Every structure is written in structure tokens, then in C-alpha cells.
Coordinates of C-alpha atoms and ligand atoms in Angstrom, one line a residue:
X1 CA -44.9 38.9 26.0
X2 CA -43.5 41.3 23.8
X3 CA -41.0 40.8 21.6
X4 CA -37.4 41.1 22.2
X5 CA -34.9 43.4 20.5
X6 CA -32.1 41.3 19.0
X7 CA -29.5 43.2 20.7
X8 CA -30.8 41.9 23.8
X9 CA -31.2 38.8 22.9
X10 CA -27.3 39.0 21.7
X11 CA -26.8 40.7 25.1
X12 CA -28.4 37.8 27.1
X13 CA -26.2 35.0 25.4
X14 CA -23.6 37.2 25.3
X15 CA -23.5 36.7 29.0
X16 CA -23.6 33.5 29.3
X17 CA -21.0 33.2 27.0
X18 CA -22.4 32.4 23.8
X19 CA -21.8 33.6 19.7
X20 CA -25.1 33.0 17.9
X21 CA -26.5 32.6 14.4
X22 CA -28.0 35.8 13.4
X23 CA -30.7 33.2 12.7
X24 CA -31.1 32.4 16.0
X25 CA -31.0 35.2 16.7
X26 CA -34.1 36.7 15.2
X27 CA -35.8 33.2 15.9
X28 CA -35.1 33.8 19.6
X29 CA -36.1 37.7 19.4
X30 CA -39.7 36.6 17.8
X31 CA -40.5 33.7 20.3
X32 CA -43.5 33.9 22.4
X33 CA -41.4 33.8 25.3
X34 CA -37.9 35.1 24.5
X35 CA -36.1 34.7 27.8
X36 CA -37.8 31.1 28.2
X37 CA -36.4 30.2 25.3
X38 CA -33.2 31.4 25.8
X39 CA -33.2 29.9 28.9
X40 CA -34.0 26.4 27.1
X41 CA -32.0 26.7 24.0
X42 CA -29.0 27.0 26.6
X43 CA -29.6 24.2 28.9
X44 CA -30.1 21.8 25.7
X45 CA -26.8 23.1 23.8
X46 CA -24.3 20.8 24.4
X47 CA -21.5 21.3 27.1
X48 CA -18.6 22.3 24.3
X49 CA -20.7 24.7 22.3
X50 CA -19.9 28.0 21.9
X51 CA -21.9 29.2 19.3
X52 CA -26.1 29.0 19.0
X53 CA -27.1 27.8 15.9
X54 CA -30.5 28.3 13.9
X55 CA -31.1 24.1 14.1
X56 CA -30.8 24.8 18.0
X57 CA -33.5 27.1 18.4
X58 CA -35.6 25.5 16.8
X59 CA -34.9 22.3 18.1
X60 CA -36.4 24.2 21.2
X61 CA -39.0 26.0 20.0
X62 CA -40.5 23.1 18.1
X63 CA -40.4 21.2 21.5
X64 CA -42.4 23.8 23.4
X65 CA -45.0 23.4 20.9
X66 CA -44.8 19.8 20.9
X67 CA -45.6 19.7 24.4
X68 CA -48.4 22.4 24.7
X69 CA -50.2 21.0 21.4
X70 CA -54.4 20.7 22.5
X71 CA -54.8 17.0 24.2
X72 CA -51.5 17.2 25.5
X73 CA -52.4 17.9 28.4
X74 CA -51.4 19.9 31.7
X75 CA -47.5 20.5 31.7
X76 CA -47.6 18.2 34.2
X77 CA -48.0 15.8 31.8
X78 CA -45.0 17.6 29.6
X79 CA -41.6 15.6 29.3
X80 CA -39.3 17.6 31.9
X81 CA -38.0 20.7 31.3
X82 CA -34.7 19.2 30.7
X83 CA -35.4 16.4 28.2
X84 CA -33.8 13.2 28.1
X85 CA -31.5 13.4 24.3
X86 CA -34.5 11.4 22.7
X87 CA -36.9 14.3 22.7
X88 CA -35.5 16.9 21.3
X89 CA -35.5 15.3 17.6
X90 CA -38.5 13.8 18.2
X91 CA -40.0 17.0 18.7
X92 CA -38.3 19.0 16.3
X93 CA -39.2 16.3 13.6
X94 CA -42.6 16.3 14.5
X95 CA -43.4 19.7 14.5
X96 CA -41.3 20.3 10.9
X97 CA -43.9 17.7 9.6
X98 CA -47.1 19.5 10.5
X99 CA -46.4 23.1 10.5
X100 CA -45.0 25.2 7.6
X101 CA -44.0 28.6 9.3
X102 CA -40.8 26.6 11.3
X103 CA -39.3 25.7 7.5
X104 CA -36.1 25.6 8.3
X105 CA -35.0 26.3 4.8
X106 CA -36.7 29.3 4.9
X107 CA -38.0 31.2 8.3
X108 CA -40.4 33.9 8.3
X109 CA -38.6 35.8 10.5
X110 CA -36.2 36.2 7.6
X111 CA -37.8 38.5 6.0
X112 CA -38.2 41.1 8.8
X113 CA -35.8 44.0 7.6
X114 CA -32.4 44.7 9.0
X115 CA -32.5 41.8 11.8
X116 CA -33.1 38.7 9.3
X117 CA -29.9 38.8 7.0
X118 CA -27.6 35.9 6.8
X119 CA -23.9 37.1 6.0
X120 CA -22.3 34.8 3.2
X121 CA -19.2 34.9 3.2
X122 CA -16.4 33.0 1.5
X123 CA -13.6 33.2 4.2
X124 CA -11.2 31.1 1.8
X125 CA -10.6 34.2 0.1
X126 CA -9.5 35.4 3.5
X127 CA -5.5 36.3 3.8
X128 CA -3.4 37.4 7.4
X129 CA 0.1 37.8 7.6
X130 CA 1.5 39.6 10.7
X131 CA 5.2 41.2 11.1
X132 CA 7.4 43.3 13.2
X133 CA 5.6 41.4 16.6
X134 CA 7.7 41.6 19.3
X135 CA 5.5 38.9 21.3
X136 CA 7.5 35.6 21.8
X137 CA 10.4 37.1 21.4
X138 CA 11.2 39.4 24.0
X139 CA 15.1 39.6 25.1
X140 CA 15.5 42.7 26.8
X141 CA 16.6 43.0 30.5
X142 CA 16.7 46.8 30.9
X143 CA 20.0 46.5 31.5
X144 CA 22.2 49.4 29.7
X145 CA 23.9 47.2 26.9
X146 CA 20.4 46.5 25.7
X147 CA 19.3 50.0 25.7
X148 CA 22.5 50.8 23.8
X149 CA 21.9 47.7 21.1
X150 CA 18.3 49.0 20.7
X151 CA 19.4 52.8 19.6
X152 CA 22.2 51.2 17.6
X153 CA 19.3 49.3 15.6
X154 CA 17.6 52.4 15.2
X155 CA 20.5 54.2 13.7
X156 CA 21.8 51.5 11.8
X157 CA 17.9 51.2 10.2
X158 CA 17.1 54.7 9.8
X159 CA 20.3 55.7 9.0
X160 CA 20.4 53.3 5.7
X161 CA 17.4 54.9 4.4
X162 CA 19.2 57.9 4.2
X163 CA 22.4 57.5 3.3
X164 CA 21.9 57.3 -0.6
X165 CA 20.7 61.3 0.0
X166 CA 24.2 62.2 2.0
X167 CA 27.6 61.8 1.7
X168 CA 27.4 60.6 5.4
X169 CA 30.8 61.3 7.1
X170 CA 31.1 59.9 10.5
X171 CA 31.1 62.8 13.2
X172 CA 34.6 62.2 14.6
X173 CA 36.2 63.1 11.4
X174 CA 34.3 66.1 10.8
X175 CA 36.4 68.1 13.0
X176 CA 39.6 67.2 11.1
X177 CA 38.4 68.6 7.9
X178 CA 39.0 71.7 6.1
X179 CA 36.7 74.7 7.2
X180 CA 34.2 75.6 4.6
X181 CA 34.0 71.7 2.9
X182 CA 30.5 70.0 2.6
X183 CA 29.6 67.6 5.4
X184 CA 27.0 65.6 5.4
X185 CA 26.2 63.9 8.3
X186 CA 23.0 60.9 9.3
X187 CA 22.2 61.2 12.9
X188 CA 20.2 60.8 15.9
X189 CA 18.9 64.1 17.2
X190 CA 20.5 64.2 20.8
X191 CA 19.7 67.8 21.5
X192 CA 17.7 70.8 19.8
X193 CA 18.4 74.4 21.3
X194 CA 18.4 77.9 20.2
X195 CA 21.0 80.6 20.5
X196 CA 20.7 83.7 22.0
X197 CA 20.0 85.1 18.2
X198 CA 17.3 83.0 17.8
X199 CA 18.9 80.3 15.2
X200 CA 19.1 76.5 15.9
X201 CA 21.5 74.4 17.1
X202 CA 20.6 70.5 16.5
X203 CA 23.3 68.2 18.0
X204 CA 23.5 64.8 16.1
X205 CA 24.9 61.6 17.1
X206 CA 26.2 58.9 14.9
X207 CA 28.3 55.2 16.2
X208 CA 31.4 57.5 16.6
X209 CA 30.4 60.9 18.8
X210 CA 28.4 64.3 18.3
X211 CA 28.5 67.0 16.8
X212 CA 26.8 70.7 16.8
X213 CA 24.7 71.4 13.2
X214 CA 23.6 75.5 12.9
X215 CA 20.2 75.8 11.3
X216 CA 19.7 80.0 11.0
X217 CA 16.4 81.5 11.7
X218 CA 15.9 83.2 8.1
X219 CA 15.8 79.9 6.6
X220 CA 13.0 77.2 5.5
X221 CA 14.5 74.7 7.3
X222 CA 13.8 76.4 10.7
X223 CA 10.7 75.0 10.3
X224 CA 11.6 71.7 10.1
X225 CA 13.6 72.0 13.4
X226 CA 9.8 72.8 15.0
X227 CA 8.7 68.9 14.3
X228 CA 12.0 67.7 15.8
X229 CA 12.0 65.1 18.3
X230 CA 14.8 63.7 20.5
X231 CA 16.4 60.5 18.9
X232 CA 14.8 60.8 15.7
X233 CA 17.1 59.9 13.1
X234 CA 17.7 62.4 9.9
X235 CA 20.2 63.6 8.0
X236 CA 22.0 67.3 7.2
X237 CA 24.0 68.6 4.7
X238 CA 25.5 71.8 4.8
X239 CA 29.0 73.9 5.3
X240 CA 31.8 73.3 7.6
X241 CA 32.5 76.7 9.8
X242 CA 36.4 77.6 9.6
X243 CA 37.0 76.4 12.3
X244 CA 35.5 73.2 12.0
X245 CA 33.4 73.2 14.7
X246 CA 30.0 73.5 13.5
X247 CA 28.2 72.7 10.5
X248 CA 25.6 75.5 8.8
X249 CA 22.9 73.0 7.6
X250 CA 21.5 73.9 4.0
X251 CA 19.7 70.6 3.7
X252 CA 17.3 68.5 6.3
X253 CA 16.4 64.9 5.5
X254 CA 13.8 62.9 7.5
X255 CA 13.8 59.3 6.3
X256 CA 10.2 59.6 5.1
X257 CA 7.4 57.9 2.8
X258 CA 8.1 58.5 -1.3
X259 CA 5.9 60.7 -2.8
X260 CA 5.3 58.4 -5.2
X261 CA 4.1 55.2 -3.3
X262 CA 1.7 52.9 -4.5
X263 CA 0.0 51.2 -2.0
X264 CA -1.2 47.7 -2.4
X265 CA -4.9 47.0 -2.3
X266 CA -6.9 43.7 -2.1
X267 CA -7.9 41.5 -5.3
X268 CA -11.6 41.9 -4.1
X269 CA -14.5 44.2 -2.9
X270 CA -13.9 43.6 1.1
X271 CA -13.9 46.1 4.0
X272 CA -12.5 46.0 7.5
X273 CA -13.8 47.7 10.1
X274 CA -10.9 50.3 11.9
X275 CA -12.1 50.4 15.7
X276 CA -9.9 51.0 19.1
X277 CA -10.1 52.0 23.4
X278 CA -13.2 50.2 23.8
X279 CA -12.5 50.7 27.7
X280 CA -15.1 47.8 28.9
X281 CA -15.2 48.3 32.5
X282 CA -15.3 52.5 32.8
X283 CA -18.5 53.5 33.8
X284 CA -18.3 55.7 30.1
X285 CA -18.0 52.6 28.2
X286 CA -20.9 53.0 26.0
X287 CA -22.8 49.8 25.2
X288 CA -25.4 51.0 23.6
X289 CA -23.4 52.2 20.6
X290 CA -21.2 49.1 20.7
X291 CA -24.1 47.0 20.2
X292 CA -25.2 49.1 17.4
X293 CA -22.2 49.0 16.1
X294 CA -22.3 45.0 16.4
X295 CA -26.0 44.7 15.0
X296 CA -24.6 46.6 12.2
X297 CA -22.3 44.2 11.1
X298 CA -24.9 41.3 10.8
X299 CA -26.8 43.7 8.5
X300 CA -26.4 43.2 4.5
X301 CA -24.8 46.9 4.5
X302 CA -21.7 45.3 6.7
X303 CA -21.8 41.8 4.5
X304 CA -18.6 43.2 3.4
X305 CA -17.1 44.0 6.6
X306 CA -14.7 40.8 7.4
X307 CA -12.1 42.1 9.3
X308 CA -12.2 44.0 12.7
X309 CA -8.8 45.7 13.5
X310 CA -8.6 47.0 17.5
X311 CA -6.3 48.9 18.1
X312 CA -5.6 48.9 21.7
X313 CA -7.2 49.7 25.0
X314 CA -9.9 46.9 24.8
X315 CA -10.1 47.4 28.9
X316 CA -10.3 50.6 31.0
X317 CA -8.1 49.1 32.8
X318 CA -7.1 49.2 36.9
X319 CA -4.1 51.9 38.3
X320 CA -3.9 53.4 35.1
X321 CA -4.2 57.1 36.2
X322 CA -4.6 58.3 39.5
X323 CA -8.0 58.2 40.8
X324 CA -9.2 56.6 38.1
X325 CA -11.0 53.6 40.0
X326 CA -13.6 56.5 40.9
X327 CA -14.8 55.8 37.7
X328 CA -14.6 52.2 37.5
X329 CA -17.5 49.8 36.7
X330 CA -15.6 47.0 37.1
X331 CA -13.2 46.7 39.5
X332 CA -11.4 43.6 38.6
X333 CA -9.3 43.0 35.4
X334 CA -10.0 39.6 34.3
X335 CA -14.2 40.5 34.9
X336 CA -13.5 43.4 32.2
X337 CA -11.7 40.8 30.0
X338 CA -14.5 38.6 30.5
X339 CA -17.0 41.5 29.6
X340 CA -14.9 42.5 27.1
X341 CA -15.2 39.0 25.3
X342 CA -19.0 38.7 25.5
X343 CA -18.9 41.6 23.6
X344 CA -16.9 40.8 20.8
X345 CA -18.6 37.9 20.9
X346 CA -21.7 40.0 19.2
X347 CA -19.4 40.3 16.4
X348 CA -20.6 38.0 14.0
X349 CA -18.6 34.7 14.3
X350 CA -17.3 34.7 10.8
X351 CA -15.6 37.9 11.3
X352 CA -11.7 37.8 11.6
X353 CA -10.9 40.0 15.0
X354 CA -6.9 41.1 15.1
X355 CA -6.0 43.6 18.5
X356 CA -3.2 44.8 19.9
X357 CA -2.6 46.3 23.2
X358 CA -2.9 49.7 24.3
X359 CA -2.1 51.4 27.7
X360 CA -4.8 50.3 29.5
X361 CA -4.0 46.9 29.0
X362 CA -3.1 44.5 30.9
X363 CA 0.8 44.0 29.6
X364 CA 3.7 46.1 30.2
X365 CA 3.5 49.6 29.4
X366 CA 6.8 50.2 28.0
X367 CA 7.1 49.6 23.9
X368 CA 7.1 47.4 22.1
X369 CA 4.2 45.9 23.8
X370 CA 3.2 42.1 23.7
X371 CA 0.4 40.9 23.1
X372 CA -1.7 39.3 26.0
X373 CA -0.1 36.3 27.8
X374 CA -2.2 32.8 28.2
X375 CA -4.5 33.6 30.6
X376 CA -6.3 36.7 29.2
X377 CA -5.9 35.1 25.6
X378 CA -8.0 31.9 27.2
X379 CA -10.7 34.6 28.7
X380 CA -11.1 36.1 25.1
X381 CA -11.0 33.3 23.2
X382 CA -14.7 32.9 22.4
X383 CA -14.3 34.7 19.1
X384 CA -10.8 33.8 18.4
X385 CA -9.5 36.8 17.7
X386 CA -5.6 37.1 16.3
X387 CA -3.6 38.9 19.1
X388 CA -0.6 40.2 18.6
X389 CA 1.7 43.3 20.1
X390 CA 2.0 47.0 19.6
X391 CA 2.8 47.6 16.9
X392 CA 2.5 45.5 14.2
X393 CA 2.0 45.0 10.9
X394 CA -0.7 42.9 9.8
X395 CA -1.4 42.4 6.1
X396 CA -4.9 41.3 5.4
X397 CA -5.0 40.5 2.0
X398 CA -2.4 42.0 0.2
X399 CA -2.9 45.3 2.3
X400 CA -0.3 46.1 5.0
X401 CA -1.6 47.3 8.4
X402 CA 0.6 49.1 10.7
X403 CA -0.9 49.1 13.8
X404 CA 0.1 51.1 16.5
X405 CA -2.0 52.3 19.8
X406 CA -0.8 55.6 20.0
X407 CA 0.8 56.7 23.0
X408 CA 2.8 59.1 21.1
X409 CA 0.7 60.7 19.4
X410 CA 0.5 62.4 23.0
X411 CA 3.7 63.7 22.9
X412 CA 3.5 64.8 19.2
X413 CA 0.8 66.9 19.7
X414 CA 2.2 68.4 22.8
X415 CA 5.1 69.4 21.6
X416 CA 4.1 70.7 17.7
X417 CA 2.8 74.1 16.7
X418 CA -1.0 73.2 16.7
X419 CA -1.4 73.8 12.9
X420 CA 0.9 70.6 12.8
X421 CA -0.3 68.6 15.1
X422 CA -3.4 68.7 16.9
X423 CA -5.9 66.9 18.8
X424 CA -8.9 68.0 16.6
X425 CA -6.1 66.7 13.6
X426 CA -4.7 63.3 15.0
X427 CA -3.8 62.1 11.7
X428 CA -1.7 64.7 11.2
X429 CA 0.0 63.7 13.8
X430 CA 0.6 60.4 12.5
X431 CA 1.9 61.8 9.4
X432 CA 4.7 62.6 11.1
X433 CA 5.3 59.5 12.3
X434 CA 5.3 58.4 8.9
X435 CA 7.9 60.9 8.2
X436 CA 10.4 60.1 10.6
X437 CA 9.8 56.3 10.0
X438 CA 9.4 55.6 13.9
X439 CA 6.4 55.3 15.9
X440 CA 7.6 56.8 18.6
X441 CA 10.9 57.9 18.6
X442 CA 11.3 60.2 21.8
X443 CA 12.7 58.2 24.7
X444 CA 12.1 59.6 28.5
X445 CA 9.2 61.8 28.9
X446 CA 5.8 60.2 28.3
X447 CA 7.4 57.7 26.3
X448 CA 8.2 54.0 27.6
X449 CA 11.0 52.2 25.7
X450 CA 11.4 48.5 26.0
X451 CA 15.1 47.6 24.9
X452 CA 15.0 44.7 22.8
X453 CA 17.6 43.2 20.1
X454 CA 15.9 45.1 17.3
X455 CA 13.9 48.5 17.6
X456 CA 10.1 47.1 17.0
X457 CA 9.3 50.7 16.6
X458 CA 11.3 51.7 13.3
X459 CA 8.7 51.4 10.6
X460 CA 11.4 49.5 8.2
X461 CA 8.6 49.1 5.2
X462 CA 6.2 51.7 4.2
X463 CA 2.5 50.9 5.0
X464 CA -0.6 51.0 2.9
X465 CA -2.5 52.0 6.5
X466 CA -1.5 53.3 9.4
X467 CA -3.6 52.4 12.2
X468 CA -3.7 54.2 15.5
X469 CA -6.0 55.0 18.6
X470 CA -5.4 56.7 22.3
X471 CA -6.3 60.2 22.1
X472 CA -9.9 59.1 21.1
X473 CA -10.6 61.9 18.5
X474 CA -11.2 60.2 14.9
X475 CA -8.9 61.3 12.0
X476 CA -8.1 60.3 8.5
X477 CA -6.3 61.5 5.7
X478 CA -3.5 60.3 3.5
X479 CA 0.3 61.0 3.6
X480 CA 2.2 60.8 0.2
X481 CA -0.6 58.0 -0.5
X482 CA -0.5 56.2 3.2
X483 CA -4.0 56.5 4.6
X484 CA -4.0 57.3 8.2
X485 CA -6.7 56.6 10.5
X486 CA -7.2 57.3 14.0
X487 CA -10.0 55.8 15.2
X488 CA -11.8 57.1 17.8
X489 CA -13.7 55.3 21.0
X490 CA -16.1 53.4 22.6
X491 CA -16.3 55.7 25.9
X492 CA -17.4 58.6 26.9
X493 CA -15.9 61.5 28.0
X494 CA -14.4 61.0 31.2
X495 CA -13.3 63.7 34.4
X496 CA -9.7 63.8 33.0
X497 CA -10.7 64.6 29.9
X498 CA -13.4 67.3 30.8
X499 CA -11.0 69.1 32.8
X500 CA -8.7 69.3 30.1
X501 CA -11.0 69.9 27.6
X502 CA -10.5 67.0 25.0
X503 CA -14.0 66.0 23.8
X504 CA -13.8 62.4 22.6
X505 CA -15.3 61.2 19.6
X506 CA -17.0 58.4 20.7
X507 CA -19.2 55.4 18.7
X508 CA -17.2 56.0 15.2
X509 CA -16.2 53.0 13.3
X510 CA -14.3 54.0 10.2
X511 CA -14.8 51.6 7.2
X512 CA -11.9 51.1 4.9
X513 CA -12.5 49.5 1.5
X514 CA -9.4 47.3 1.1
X515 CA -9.7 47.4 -2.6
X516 CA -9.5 51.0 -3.4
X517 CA -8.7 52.2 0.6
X518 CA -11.5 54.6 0.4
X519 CA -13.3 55.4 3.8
X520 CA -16.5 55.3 5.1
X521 CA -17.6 56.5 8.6
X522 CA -20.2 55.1 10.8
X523 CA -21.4 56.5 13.7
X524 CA -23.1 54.6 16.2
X525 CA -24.8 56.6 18.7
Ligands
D5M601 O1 -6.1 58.3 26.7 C1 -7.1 59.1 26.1 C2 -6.6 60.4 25.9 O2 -6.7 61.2 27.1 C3 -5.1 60.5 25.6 O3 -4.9 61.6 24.7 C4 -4.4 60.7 26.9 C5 -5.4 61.5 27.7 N1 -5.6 61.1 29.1 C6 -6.6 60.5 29.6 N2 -6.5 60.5 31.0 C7 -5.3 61.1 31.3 C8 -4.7 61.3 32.5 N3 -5.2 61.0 33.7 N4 -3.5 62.0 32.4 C9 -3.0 62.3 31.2 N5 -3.6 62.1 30.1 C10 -4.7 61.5 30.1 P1 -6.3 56.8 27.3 O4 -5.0 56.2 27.3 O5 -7.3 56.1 26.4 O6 -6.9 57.0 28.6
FE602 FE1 -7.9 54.9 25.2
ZN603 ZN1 -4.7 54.8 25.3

């Protein structure tokens, strides 16, 4: 019989639900027999394994020679298929004595190329901190008191990273002073409109009331009112009209990143691997490149690669757009959780996995997101992987993650010139998200806000990387130091997407050096 290709051999444990060695793996792949072996190496593994180790295989592959050795006879003579717990150390001992290819130091199959490295890695060096995860801790009711707490938290956040640039003076006082005095004034944007002359008006609201800011056409700043977004929170400073009823804005502050930030990097050469909208289940998932993707990271090139950051969308999903079942390959959402774990499971098993949700997923819609409840955490447990919600901020090794499915980037894109925001450009996109220190901060249209005590959306601390997915185009760059990445996907391009022309880039996995935040990019199909 010819000889497997690991990735199918990964594939076939895979689905029965097992991690393996990448020494098994190869041992498996070179077998006489592959899917015989398989087939015995998984009835002898004992019930609570999860994982197919290298002492397995050849436990089982010792045996089948033990029983076909010259004199043994017939296999009717052969101890059972499924050996009593005696012979399989018998075997395997015997056979270690007499042959020398089956050291188990040192297998030949190990020296075959790409398929036969071992990763080494030391995962004590290994750090995780996550913050800003709404999961657990969940208050809101919908109910209009917590809508109103939410956008106080946002003001009160926002607003005190701006206040040290304005002499803020609360809107309900404005009116009483003099005409022609400086104002300056932090606030949430609650309406952008032009005049009939073409200049701006950009109402902002503060804890006390509105009030109407003038930003004329002939100025810079009219550009700045093109990447506004309703209840964003900046600040203005400008003149007081005579008769006090409107501001002329000189000045336009967005709470923003510091030019000069330094991001943090880790103590030692390591990489993590940037990846998001796997959508297992669409009939566009693409496997193939997955599974490259996967072999990959048991080859030396990826020893380095020990962290896997998913960004949302893991599942395609069920009712997420109309018609989209048309396009289904699985219908039922736990099976694509299920698929979806056998194929992290080809990560290798020393990798640390850390996902949030996306909008295919299987938890609310509305942000913040938490992360999966019980049962779909028990369903993808084979790997372990760290789940938390979207967003979050997950600091692996000193570097600080924020990561964020997305969804607005949508909105951002739709609404921006296109030499600001586009989809060919999604990290440009992000940079503005960056700027206005929110993730998403326009409530109502595509936007879903969750109220909550606290808005999980503000980004309070600066991040080294900004992590995002959705509109499946891949993009990187860096903001005042920040390096953004959106990753792209694991499908490919799909009805919806052909008729509206956005061409996905599919089978990327950026690479992110976490000591010097340099990037590489793979491609995988
Ligand atoms: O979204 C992938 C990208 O495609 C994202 O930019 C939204 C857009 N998209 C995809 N399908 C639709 C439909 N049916 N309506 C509107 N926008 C869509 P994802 O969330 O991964 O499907
Ligand atoms: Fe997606
Ligand atoms: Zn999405």
C-alpha cells in the first residue's frame, strides 16, 4: 500500500478525535498499512487518551510484526486483533530487541525532510495574562439605565484622556459666557451635519446637555469631521459666537495613541501565529490550506510559532445572513464545533490556542461578546485552547494583544472616504480605531451594543497589537508604533461576497515575531 501523506493521517485521527506526536505521526504515515494501523493504534490507546504518542505506535507496529514473523504461523494462529494488556509490551519488547530500524531513540522516519521534526519547546518560558473580558461578568439587562451607565463610562473614560489637552467647560455653562471667550469642550459626538454653505456643524454631548460646535469648510479640520463617527468621544477648542450659541472650533482632539509609544516586546525569540473566520462548516471552508497551514507548524521553520491567536468566526455559523444555509456543509452547530475542534486539534499539542468570538459564533451578537458557554467549551476542549470574549486583551509575554473580531471595521469602511478606509486597506481602518480609543464606537446601525457596567469596548491602555478579522482581506501596518493586523480567512469567496465584489484573502497566516514585532506572511494555498 502506498504511503500516506501525514496530513491525512492527521486528518484520520483528527476524526476520531485524537492530537498526535508528530512522531506518530510520520511512523503512522510510513507503515505498511497506514489505515490498519491507525485503526489498531486507536483501539489499543487507552479510554482517557487524547493524544497519540510515538511509544503507541510503535507499541502497534512492533506487534503486527511480532505476529506475522516466519513460523508464526497463519493469523489464525495470531493473538486477537484486540490483545489482552499482556501482549502489547510483550511484543513491543520483543521486537526492540531484534530489530534496529524501530529504535525508539532514534526512528528512521526522522530523517525524512519536513514531516520528521520534533518541536522542542520550553513552555515554562510561556506567559498569558488576559484583560478587559467581559465573560463572567455580564450585568446588563438592556434595560435603559444600563444603556445610560454604559455611555456614561465611555465619557467618563475617554473624556479623562483628554482633558489635560482642554480647558473642558461643561456644556450648560457655555451659553452663559461671554461671546468671543475660548471654550473648550470634551464630548460625545451626537450629531454631524453640514450647513447649507457647506461648513460643519458637530453637536457634542457632555453629563450636562449639548451643544452646536461650527467647523468651516476652508479649514484643516474639515477633514477630521470626514472620520467622525456617532458617540465617539473627542474634544474642541475654539471661539464662542456673540451670541453664545455656537462654538467656531480651531482645535479637534481624538483621544488617540502617542506618537511616541514604545511598545513592549518579549524577552525571547518567539512568534505567534495571527489567524481568524475559519468558518468550518461553509462549503468554502478551505481545508486543504488549513492543513497546510497546520503541517507547517510541526515543521522546524514554525519551532518558533507557540501561540495561535483566532480571532473570531471559528464556525460559519447557522441564520447568520439570509439564505446562507444554501451554502452550508454542515448544517448543525455543535457538528461544526466538533469539526472545528478536530482541526485545531492538528495544531501541534504544545501550542497555546487563545480565540474569541466573532459574528458567526455561537454567542450573542451584540458587544462585548462572551466567550463560549460550557457546552461548546467542552466540544473544543481537545486542544485546550484559552477562550475568552471580544475583545480582549491578552498579553502573551510581556506583549499586549487587543483582540477584536471586527464587526466595525464594516462600518468604518462604509462610511470613510476610501483613501482612509478601505477594504483593500483594513488596517487602516483599524488605525482609526486606535485613534478614537474605541473599538467600535457607533451605536445603531450595523453596530450591536451590549450595555454593561463598564464600556468593554473603550481601549483604556494602548496596545503593542491590534488584532482584528471579519472583512477577510489581510492588512498590516503600524500606527504611531501599534502594529495592526488584520488577518485574513480560511474560506473562500462566497455568493455574498461575489456579488458585492470583496475578493477574500484566503489561507494567510501572518507571523508576528514577539521580540521585535516584525511580520512575516505565510500563505497556504
Ligand atoms: O464577513 C465577511 C465580510 O463580508 C464582512 O466584511 C461582512 C461581509 N458580508 C458577508 N456576508 C454578508 C451579508 N450577507 N451581508 C452583509 N455583509 C456581508 P463575515 O462576518 O465573516 O461573514
Ligand atoms: Fe468572517
Ligand atoms: Zn465576521
Amino acid at each position: 500500500m502506498p504511503q500516506e501523506a501525514p496530513a491525512r493521517v492527521v486528518r484520520e485521527l483528527a476524526s476520531r478525535g485524537y492530537n498526535a506526536e508528530r512522531e506518530a505521526v510520520t511512523l503512522l504515515s510510513s507503515a505498511d498499512d497506514s489505515a490498519a494501523a491507525i485503526e489498531r493504534v486507536v483501539d489499543e490507546l487507552p479510554a482517557d487518551a487524547f493524544k497519540v504518542t510515538r511509544a503507541d505506535v510503535e507499541a502497534v507496529l512492533d506487534g503486527e510484526r511480532g505476529t506475522s514473523r516466519p513460523g508464526g504461523g497463519s493469523d489464525a494462529n495470531a493473538p486477537p486483533p484486540h490483545p489482552s494488556v499482556s501482549s502489547g509490551t510483550n511484543a513491543s519488547n520483543e521486537v526492540d530487541t531484534t530489530s534496529n530500524d524501530r529504535n525508539p531513540n532514534r526512528s528512521p522516519v526522522e530523517t525524512k525532510g519536513s514531516g520528521s521534526f520534533e518541536r522542542t519547546v520550553d513552555e515554562a518560558l510561556r506567559s498569558v495574562e488576559i484583560a478587559g473580558d467581559v465573560t463572567g461578568h455580564s450585568t446588563g439587562t438592556g434595560a435603559y439605565d444600563d444603556f445610560v451607565k454604559v455611555f456614561r463610562d465611555r465619557y467618563d473614560r475617554l473624556g479623562s484622556k483628554l482633558r489635560g489637552r482642554v480647558n473642558h467647560r461643561p456644556t450648560d455653562s457655555i451659553e452663559d459666557m461671554v461671546g468671543g471667550s475660548d471654550v473648550g469642550l470634551v464630548g460625545m459626538v451626537n450629531d454631524v451635519r453640514s450647513t447649507k454653505n457647506g461648513h460643519w456643524i458637530v453637536e457634542l454631548e457632555d453629563t450636562n446637555g449639548v451643544f452646536p460646535c461650527l467647523v468651516t469648510k476652508d479649514r484643516d479640520l474639515a477633514d477630521s469631521v470626514d472620520e467622525l463617527l456617532f458617540d465617539e468621544v473627542i474634544a474642541i477648542e475654539g471661539t464662542l459666537s456673540d451670541d453664545a450659541g455656537i462654538v467656531f472650533v480651531d482645535e479637534l482632539y481624538f483621544p488617540d495613541v502617542p506618537r511616541t509609544y514604545k511598545p513592549s516586546t518579549a524577552d525571547r525569540h518567539v512568534q505567534a501565529a495571527l489567524v481568524s473566520d475559519v468558518h468550518v462548516g461553509s462549503q468554502e471552508f478551505m481545508a486543504e490550506a488549513w492543513t497546510q497551514f497546520t503541517e507547517w507548524l510541526h515543521t522546524a521553520e514554525a519551532e518558533h510559532v507557540e501561540y495561535l491567536l483566532i480571532a473570531g468566526d471559528m464556525v460559519e455559523g447557522v441564520g447568520v445572513y439570509p439564505n446562507q444555509d444554501e451554502e452550508l456543509d454542515v448544517i448543525d452547530l455543535y457538528e461544526q464545533y466538533e469539526r472545528f475542534s478536530e482541526y485545531l486539534k492538528q495544531v501541534p499539542g504544545d501550542m497555546e490556542i487563545i480565540m474569541i468570538p466573532g459574528n458567526h459564533d455561537a454567542v450573542r451578537l451584540a458587544e462585548p461578546q462572551p466567550g463560549f458557554d460550557e457546552d461548546l467549551r467542552e466540544i473544543m476542549s481537545a486542544h485546550d485552547p484559552r477562550i475568552v470574549g471580544n475583545p480582549s486583551t491578552v498579553t502573551v509575554e510581556g506583549v499586549s494583544v487587543l483582540m477584536y473580531h471586527g464587526k466595525s471595521l464594516d462600518e468604518v469602511i462604509a462610511e470613510f472616504p476610501e483613501e482612509k478606509a478601505s477594504y483593500d486597506e483594513p488596517h487602516k481602518a483599524m488605525y482609526h480605531l486606535l485613534k478614537k480609543r474605541h473599538v467600535a464606537p457607533q451605536y445603531g446601525g450595523h453596530m450591536r451594543l451590549a450595555p454593561e457596567e463598564q464600556d468593554y469596548l473603550v481601549i483604556d491602555d494602548v496596545p503593542d497589537v491590534f488584532h482584528t478579522g471579519h472583512v477577510h482581506k489581510l492588512g498590516y501596518g503600524k500606527y504611531h508604533n501599534v502594529l495592526a493586523i488584520n488577518s485574513g480567512c480560511w474560506q473562500e469567496q462566497t455568493d455574498f461576497q461575489k456579488s458585492v465584489n470583496i475578493d477574500p484573502d484566503s489561507g494567510y497566516a501572518p507571523i508576528v515575531d514577539l521580540d521585535t514585532l516584525d511580520v512575516t506572511i505565510r500563505k497556504f494555498s
